[in-house]
Short mmCIF file of C-alpha atoms and ligand atoms in Angstrom, two decimals:
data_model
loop_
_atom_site.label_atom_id
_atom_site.label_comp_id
_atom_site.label_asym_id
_atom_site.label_seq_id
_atom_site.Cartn_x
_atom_site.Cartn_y
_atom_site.Cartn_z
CA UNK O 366 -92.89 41.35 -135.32
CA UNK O 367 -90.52 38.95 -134.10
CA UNK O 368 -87.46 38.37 -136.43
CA UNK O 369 -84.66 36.80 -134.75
CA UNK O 370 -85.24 34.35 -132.17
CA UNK O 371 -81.80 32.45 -129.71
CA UNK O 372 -83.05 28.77 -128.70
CA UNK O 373 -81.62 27.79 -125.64
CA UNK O 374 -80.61 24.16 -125.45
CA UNK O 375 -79.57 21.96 -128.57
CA UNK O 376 -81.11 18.60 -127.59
CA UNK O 377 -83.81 16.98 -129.45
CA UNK O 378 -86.37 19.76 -128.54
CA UNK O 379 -84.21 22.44 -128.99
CA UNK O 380 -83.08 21.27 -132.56
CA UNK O 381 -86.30 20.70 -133.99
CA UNK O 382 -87.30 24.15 -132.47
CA UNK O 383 -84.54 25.79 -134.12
CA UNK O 384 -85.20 24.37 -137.60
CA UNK O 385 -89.15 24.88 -137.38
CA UNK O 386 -88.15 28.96 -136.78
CA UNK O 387 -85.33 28.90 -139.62
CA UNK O 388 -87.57 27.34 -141.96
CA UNK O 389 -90.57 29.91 -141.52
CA UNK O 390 -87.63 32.64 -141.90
CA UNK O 391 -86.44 33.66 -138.78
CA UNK O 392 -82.86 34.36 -138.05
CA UNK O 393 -81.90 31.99 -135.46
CA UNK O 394 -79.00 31.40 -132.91
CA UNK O 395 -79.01 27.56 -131.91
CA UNK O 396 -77.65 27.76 -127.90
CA UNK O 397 -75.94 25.67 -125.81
CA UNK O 398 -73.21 25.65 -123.11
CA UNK O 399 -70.97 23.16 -125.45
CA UNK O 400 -69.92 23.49 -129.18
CA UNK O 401 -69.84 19.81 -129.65
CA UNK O 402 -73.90 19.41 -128.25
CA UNK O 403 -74.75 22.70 -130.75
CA UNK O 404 -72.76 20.90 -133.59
CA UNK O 405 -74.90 17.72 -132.62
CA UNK O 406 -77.75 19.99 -133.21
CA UNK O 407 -77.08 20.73 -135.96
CA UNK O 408 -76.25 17.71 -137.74
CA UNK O 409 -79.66 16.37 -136.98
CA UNK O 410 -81.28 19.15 -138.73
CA UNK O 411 -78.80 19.05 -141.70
CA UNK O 412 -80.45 15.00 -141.86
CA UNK O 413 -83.66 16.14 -141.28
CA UNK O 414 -83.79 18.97 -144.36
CA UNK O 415 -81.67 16.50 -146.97
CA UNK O 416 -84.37 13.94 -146.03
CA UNK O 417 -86.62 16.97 -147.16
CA UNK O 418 -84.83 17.54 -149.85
CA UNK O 419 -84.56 13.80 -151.19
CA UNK O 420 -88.75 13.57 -150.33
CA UNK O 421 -89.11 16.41 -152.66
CA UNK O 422 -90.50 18.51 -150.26
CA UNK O 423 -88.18 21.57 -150.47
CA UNK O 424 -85.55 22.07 -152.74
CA UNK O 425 -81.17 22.36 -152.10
CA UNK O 426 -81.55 26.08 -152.40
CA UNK O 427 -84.20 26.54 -149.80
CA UNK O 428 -82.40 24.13 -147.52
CA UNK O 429 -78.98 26.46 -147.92
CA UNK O 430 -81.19 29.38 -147.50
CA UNK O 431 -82.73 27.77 -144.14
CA UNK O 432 -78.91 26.49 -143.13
CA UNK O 433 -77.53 29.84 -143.60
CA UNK O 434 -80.33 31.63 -141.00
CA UNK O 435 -78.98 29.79 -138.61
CA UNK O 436 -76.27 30.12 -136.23
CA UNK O 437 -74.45 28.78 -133.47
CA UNK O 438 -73.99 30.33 -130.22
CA UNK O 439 -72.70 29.25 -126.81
CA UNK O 440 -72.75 32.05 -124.93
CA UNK O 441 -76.45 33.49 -123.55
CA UNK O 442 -75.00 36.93 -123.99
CA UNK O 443 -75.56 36.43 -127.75
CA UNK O 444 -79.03 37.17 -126.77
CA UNK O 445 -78.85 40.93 -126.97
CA UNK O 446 -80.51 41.61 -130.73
CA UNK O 447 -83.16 38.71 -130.02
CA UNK O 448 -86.82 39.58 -130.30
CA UNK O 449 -87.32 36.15 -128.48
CA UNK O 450 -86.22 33.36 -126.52
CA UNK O 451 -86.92 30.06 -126.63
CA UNK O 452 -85.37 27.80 -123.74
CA UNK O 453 -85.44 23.95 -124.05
CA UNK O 454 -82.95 22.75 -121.81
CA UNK O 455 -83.49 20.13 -118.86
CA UNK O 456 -86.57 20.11 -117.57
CA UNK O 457 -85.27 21.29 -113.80
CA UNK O 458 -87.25 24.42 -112.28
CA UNK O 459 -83.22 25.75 -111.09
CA UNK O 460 -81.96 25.29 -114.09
CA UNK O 461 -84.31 27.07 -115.96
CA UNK O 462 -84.89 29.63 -113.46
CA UNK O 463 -80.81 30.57 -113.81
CA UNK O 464 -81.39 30.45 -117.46
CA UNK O 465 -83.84 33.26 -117.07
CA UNK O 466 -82.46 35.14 -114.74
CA UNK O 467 -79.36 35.48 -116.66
CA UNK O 468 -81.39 36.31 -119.82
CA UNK O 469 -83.57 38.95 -118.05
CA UNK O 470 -80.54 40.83 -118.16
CA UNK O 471 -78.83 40.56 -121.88
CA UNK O 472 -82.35 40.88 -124.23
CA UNK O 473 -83.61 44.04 -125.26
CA UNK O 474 -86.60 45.72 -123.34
CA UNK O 475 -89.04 44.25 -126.18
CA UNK O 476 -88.07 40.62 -126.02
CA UNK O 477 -90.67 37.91 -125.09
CA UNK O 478 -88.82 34.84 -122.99
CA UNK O 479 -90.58 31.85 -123.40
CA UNK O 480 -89.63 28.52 -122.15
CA UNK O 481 -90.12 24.62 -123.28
CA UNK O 482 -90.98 23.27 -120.13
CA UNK O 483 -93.24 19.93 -120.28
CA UNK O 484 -94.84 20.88 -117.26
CA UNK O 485 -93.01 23.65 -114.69
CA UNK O 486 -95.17 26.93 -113.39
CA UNK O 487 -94.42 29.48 -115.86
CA UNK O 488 -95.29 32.05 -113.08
CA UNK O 489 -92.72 30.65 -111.11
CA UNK O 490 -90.03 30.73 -114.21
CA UNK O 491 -91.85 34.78 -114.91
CA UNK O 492 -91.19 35.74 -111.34
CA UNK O 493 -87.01 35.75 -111.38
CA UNK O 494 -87.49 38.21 -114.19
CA UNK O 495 -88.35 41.94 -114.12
CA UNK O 496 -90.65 41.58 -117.64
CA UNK O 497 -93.44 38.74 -115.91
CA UNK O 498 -95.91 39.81 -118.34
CA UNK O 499 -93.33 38.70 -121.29
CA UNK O 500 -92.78 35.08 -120.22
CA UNK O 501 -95.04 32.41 -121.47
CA UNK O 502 -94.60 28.66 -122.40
CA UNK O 503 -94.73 27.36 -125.86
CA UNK O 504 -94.67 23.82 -125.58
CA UNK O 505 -93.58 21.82 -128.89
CA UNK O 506 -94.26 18.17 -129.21
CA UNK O 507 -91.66 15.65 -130.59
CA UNK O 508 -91.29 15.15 -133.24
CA UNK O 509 -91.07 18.79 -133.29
CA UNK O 510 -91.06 19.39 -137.35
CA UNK O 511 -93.42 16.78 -137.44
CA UNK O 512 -96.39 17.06 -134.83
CA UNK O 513 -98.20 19.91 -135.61
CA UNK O 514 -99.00 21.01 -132.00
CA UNK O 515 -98.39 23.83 -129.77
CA UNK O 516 -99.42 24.56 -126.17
CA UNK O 517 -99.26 27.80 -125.23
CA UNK O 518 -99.48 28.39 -121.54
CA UNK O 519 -99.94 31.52 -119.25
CA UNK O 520 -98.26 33.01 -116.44
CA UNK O 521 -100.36 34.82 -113.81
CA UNK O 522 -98.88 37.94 -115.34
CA UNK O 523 -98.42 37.05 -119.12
CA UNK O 524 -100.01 39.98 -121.00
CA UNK O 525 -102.32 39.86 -123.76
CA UNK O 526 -99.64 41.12 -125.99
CA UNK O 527 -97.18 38.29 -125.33
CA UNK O 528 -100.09 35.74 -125.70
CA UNK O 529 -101.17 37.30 -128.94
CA UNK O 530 -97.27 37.70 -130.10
CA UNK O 531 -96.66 33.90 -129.55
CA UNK O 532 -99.81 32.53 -130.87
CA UNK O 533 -99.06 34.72 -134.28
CA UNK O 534 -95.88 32.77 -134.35
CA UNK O 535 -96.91 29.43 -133.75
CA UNK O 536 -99.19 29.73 -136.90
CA UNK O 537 -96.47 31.34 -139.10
CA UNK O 538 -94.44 28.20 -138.24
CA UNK O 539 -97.48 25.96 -139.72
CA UNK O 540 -98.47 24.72 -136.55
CA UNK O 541 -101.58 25.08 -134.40
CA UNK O 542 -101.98 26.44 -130.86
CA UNK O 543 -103.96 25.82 -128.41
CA UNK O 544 -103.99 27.62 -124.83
CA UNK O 545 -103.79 25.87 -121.27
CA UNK O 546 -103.70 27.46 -117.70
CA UNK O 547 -101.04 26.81 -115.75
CA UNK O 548 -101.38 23.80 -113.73
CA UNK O 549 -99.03 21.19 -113.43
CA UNK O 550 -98.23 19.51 -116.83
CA UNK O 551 -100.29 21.80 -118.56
CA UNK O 552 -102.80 19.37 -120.43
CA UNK O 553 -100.95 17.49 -122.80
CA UNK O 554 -98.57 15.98 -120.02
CA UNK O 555 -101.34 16.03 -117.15
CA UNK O 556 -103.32 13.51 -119.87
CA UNK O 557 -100.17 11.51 -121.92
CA UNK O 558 -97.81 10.54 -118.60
CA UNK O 559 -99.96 8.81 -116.22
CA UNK O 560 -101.04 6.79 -119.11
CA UNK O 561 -97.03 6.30 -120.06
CA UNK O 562 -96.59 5.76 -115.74
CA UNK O 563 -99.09 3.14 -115.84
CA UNK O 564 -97.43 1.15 -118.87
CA UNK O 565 -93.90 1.64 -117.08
CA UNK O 566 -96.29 0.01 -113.63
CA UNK O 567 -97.43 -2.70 -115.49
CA UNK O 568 -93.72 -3.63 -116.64
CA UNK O 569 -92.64 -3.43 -112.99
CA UNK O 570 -95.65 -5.41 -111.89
CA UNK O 571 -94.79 -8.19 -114.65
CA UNK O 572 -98.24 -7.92 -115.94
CA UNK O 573 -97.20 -8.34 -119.83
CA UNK O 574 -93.73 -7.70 -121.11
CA UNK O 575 -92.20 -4.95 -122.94
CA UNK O 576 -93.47 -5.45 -126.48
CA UNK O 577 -97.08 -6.84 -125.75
CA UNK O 578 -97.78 -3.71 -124.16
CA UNK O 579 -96.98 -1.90 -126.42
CA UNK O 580 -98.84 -3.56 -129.08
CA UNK O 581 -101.42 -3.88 -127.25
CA UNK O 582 -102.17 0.37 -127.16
CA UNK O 583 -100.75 0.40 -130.82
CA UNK O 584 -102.82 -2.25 -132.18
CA UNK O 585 -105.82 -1.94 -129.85
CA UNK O 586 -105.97 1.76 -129.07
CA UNK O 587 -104.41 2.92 -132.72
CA UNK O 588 -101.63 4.85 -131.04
CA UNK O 589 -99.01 5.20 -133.23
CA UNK O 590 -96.02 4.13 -130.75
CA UNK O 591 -96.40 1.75 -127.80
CA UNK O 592 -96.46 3.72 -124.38
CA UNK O 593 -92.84 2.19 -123.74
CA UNK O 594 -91.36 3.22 -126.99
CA UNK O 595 -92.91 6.67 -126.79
CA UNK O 596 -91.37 6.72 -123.07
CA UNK O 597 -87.71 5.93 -124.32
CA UNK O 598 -88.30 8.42 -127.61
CA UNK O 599 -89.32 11.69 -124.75
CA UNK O 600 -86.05 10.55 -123.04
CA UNK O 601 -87.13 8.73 -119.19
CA UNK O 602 -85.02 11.24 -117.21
CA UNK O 603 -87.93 14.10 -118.75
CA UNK O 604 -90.53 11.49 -118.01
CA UNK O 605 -89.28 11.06 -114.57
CA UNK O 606 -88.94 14.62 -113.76
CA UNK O 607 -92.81 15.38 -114.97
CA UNK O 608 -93.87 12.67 -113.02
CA UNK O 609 -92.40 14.38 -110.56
CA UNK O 610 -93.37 18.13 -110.88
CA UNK O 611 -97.44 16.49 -111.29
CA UNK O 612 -97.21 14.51 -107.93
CA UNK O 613 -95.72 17.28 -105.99
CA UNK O 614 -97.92 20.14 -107.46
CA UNK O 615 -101.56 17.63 -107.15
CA UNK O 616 -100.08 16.09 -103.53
CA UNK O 617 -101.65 13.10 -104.86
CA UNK O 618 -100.74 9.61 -105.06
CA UNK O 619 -102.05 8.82 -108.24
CA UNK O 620 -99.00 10.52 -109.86
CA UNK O 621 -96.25 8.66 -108.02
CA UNK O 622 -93.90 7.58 -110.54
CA UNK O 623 -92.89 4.20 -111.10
CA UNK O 624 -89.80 3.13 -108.66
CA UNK O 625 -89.03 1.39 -112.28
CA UNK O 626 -88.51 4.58 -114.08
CA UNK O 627 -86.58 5.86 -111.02
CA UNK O 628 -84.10 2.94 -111.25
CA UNK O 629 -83.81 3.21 -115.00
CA UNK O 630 -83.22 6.92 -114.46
CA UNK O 631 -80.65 6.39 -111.70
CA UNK O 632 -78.74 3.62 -114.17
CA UNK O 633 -78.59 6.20 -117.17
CA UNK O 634 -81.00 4.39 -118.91
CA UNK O 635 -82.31 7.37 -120.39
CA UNK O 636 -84.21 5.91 -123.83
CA UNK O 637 -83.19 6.19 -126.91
CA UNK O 638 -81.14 9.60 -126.54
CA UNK O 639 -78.90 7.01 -124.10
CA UNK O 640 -78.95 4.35 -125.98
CA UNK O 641 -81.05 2.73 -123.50
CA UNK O 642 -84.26 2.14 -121.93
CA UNK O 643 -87.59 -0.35 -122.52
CA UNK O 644 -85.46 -1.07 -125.77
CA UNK O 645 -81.80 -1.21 -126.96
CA UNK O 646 -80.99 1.00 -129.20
CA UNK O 647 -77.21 1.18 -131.35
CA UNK O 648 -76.02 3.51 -134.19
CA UNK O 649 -77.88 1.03 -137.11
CA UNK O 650 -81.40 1.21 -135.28
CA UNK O 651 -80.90 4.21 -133.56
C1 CAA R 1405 -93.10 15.11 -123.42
C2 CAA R 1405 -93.76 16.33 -123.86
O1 CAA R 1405 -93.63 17.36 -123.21
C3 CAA R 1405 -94.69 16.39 -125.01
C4 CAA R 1405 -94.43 15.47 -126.15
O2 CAA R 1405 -93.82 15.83 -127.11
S1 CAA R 1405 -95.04 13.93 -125.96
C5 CAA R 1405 -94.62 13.14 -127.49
C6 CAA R 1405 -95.58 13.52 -128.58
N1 CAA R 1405 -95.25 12.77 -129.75
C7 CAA R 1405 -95.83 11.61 -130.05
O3 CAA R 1405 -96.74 11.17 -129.37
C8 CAA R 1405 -95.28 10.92 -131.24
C9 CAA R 1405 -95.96 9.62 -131.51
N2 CAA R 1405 -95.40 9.01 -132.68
C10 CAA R 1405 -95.75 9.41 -133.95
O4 CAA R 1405 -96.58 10.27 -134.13
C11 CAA R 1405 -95.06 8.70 -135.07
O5 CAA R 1405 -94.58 7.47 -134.63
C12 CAA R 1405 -93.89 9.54 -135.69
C13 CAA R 1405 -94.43 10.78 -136.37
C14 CAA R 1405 -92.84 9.93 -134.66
C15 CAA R 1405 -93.18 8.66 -136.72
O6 CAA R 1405 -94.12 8.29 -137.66
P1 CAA R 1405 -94.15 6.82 -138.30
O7 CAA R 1405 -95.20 6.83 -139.33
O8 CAA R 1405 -94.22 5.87 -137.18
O9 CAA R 1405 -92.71 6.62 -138.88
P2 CAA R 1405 -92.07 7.19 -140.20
O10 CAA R 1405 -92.86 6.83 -141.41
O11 CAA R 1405 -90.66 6.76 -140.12
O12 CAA R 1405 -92.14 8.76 -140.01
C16 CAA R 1405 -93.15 9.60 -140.51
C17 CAA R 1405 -92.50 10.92 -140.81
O13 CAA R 1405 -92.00 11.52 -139.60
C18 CAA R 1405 -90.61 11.82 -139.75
N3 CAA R 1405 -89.94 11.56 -138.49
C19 CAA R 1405 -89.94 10.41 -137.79
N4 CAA R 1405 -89.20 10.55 -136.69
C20 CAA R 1405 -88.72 11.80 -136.70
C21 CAA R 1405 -87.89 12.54 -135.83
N5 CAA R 1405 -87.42 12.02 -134.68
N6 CAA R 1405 -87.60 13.82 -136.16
C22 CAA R 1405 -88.09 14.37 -137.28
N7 CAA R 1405 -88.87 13.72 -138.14
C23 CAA R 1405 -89.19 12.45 -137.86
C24 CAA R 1405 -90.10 10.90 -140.80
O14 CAA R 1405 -88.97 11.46 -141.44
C25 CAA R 1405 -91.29 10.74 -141.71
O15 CAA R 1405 -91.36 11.78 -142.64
P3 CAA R 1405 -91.29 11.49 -144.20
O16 CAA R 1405 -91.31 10.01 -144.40
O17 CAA R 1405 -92.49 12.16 -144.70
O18 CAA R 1405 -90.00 12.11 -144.57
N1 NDP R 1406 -88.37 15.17 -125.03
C1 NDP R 1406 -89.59 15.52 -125.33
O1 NDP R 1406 -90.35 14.73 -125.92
C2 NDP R 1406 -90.08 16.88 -124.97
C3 NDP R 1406 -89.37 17.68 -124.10
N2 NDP R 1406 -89.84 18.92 -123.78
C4 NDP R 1406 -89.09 19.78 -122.87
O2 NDP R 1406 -88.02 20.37 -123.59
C5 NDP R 1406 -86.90 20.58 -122.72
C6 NDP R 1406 -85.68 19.91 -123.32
O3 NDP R 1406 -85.95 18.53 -123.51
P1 NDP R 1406 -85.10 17.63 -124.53
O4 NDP R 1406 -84.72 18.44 -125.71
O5 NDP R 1406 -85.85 16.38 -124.68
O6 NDP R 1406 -83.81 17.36 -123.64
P2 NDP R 1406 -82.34 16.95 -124.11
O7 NDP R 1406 -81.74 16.26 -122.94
O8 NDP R 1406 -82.37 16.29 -125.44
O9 NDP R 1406 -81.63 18.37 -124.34
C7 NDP R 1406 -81.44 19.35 -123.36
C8 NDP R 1406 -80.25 20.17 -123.80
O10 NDP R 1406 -80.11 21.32 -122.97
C9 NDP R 1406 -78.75 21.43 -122.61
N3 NDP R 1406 -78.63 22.23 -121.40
C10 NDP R 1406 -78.81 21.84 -120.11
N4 NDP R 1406 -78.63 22.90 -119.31
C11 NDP R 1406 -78.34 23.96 -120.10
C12 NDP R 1406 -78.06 25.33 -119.87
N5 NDP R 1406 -78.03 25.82 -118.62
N6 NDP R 1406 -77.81 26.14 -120.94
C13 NDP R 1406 -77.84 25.66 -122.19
N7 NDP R 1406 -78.10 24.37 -122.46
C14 NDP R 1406 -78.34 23.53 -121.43
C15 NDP R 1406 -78.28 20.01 -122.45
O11 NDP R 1406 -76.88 19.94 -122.47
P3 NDP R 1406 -76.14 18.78 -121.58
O12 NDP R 1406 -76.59 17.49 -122.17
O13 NDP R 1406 -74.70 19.11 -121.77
O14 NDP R 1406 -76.63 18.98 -120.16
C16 NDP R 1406 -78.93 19.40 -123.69
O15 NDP R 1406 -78.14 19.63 -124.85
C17 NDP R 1406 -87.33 20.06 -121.35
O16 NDP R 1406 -87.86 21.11 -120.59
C18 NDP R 1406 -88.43 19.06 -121.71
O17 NDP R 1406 -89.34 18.85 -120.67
C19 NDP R 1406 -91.00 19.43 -124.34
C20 NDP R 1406 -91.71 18.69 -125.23
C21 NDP R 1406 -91.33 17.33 -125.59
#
């Protein structure tokens, strides 16, 4: 049974991770390399449960009780009484492979690593560890205490027990799972980002602007955001860099990202997380 769980990476993913697993009742250590990005972390979830709280949906004690299973680490070392890891930093196959590697060596013999990733091989991530069979992804969608999905993707080597251990947790944290094989982007991704490509295309092409295309999959496709404002919300450097892993894992030319996206990438235009992107964003719309 897994009890206490270390998230590595306090961004938006990571956060929302984090809260989902204190608020089913796990004891959980909120990671990342800075203090001031975990206390950023933090603050969004202390928003997210008074908003909670205000909504009537849980009351002050149960959001003290949540607050007070979690803590803050910035160290992976504090690893070493986890039953599981959860990694959401950048979406980089190095960077997550160090991340692993590192943690292959502090977690107990038991522990099940599982990583984030929008669309990296998790045999690839497995194989810099000596426990394959206990790496899988979990993939949470943003919103993450909002959308109620989970992917849950094997490794050539994941083991039945790790699959079975991570799909008992994604329904204790009220969400649902489904399973993918591990191909680039998974299914979610391999579906949502050409679609989000081809909006950022059709920008770059000067087919409509900014907003009309985005109303026009809102209002004529019932999407709930625009393909440009959903872009900006995942953050375009994440965008960019799934683009990326799905046109070099298909060698196919349909998955070239948009030399848009690259430029807005390149210019720290990042979305909303920047400040920047399809849209301006400041601390009153933000
Ligand atoms: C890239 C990947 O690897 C995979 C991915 O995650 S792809 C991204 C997947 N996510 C999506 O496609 C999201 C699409 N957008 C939506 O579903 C909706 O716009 C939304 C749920 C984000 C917001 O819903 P909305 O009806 O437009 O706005 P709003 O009424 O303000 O919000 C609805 C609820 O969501 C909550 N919410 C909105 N944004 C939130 C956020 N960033 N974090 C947490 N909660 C949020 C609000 O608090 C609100 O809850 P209550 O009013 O009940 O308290
Ligand atoms: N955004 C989305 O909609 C979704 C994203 N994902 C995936 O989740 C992961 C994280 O994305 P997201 O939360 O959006 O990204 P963010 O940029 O919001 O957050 C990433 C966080 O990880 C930190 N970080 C980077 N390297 C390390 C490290 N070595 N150790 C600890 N922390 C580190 C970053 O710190 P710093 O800023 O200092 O580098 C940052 O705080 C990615 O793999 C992404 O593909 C999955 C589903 C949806």
């Amino acid at each position: 049974m897994i009890k206490k769980v270390l998230v590595v990476g306090a961004g938006q993913m990571g956060a929302g991770i984090a809260q989902v697993c204190a608020q089913a009742g796990l004891e959980v250590l909120l990671n990342d390399q800075k203090e001031e990005a975990v206390q950023k972390g933090l603050g969004s979830i202390d928003k997210l449960l008074s908003r909670s709280v205000e909504k009537g949906r849980i009351t002050e004690e149960e959001k003290k009780a949540t607050q007070n299973r979690l803590t803050t680490s910035t160290g992976l070392q504090d690893a070493g009484d986890c039953d599981l890891v959860i990694e959401a930093v950048v979406e980089k196959m190095e960077v997550k492979k160090t991340v692993f590697r590192e943690l292959d060596g502090i977690v107990p013999q038991h522990a099940i690593l599982a990583t984030n990733t929008s669309s990296l091989a998790i045999t690839e991530i497995a194989a810099v560890t000596k426990r394959p069979d206990q790496v899988i992804g979990m993939h949470f969608m943003n919103p993450v205490p909002v959308m109620k999905l989970v992917e849950i993707i094997r490794g050539l080597q994941t083991s039945d027990e790790t699959f079975q251990a991570i799909e008992d947790l994604t329904q204790r944290l009220g969400k649902v799972p489904v399973s993918a094989k591990d191909f680039p982007g998974f299914v979610s991704n391999r579906i949502l980002m050409p679609m989000i490509n081809e909006a950022i295309f059709a920008v770059y092409e000067g087919v409509a602007t900014v907003e009309d295309i985005d109303t026009s999959m809102k209002l004529g496709m019932n999407h709930p955001m625009g393909p440009l404002t959903l872009a900006d919300f995942i953050g375009l450097d994440t965008c960019l860099y799934i683009m990326e892993v799905l046109h070099e894992g298909f060698a196919d030319s349909k998955y070239r990202p948009c030399p848009l996206l690259k430029q807005y990438v390149q210019a720290g235009w990042l979305g909303k997380k920047s400040g920047r992107g399809f849209y301006n964003y400041d601390e009153t719309t933000g």
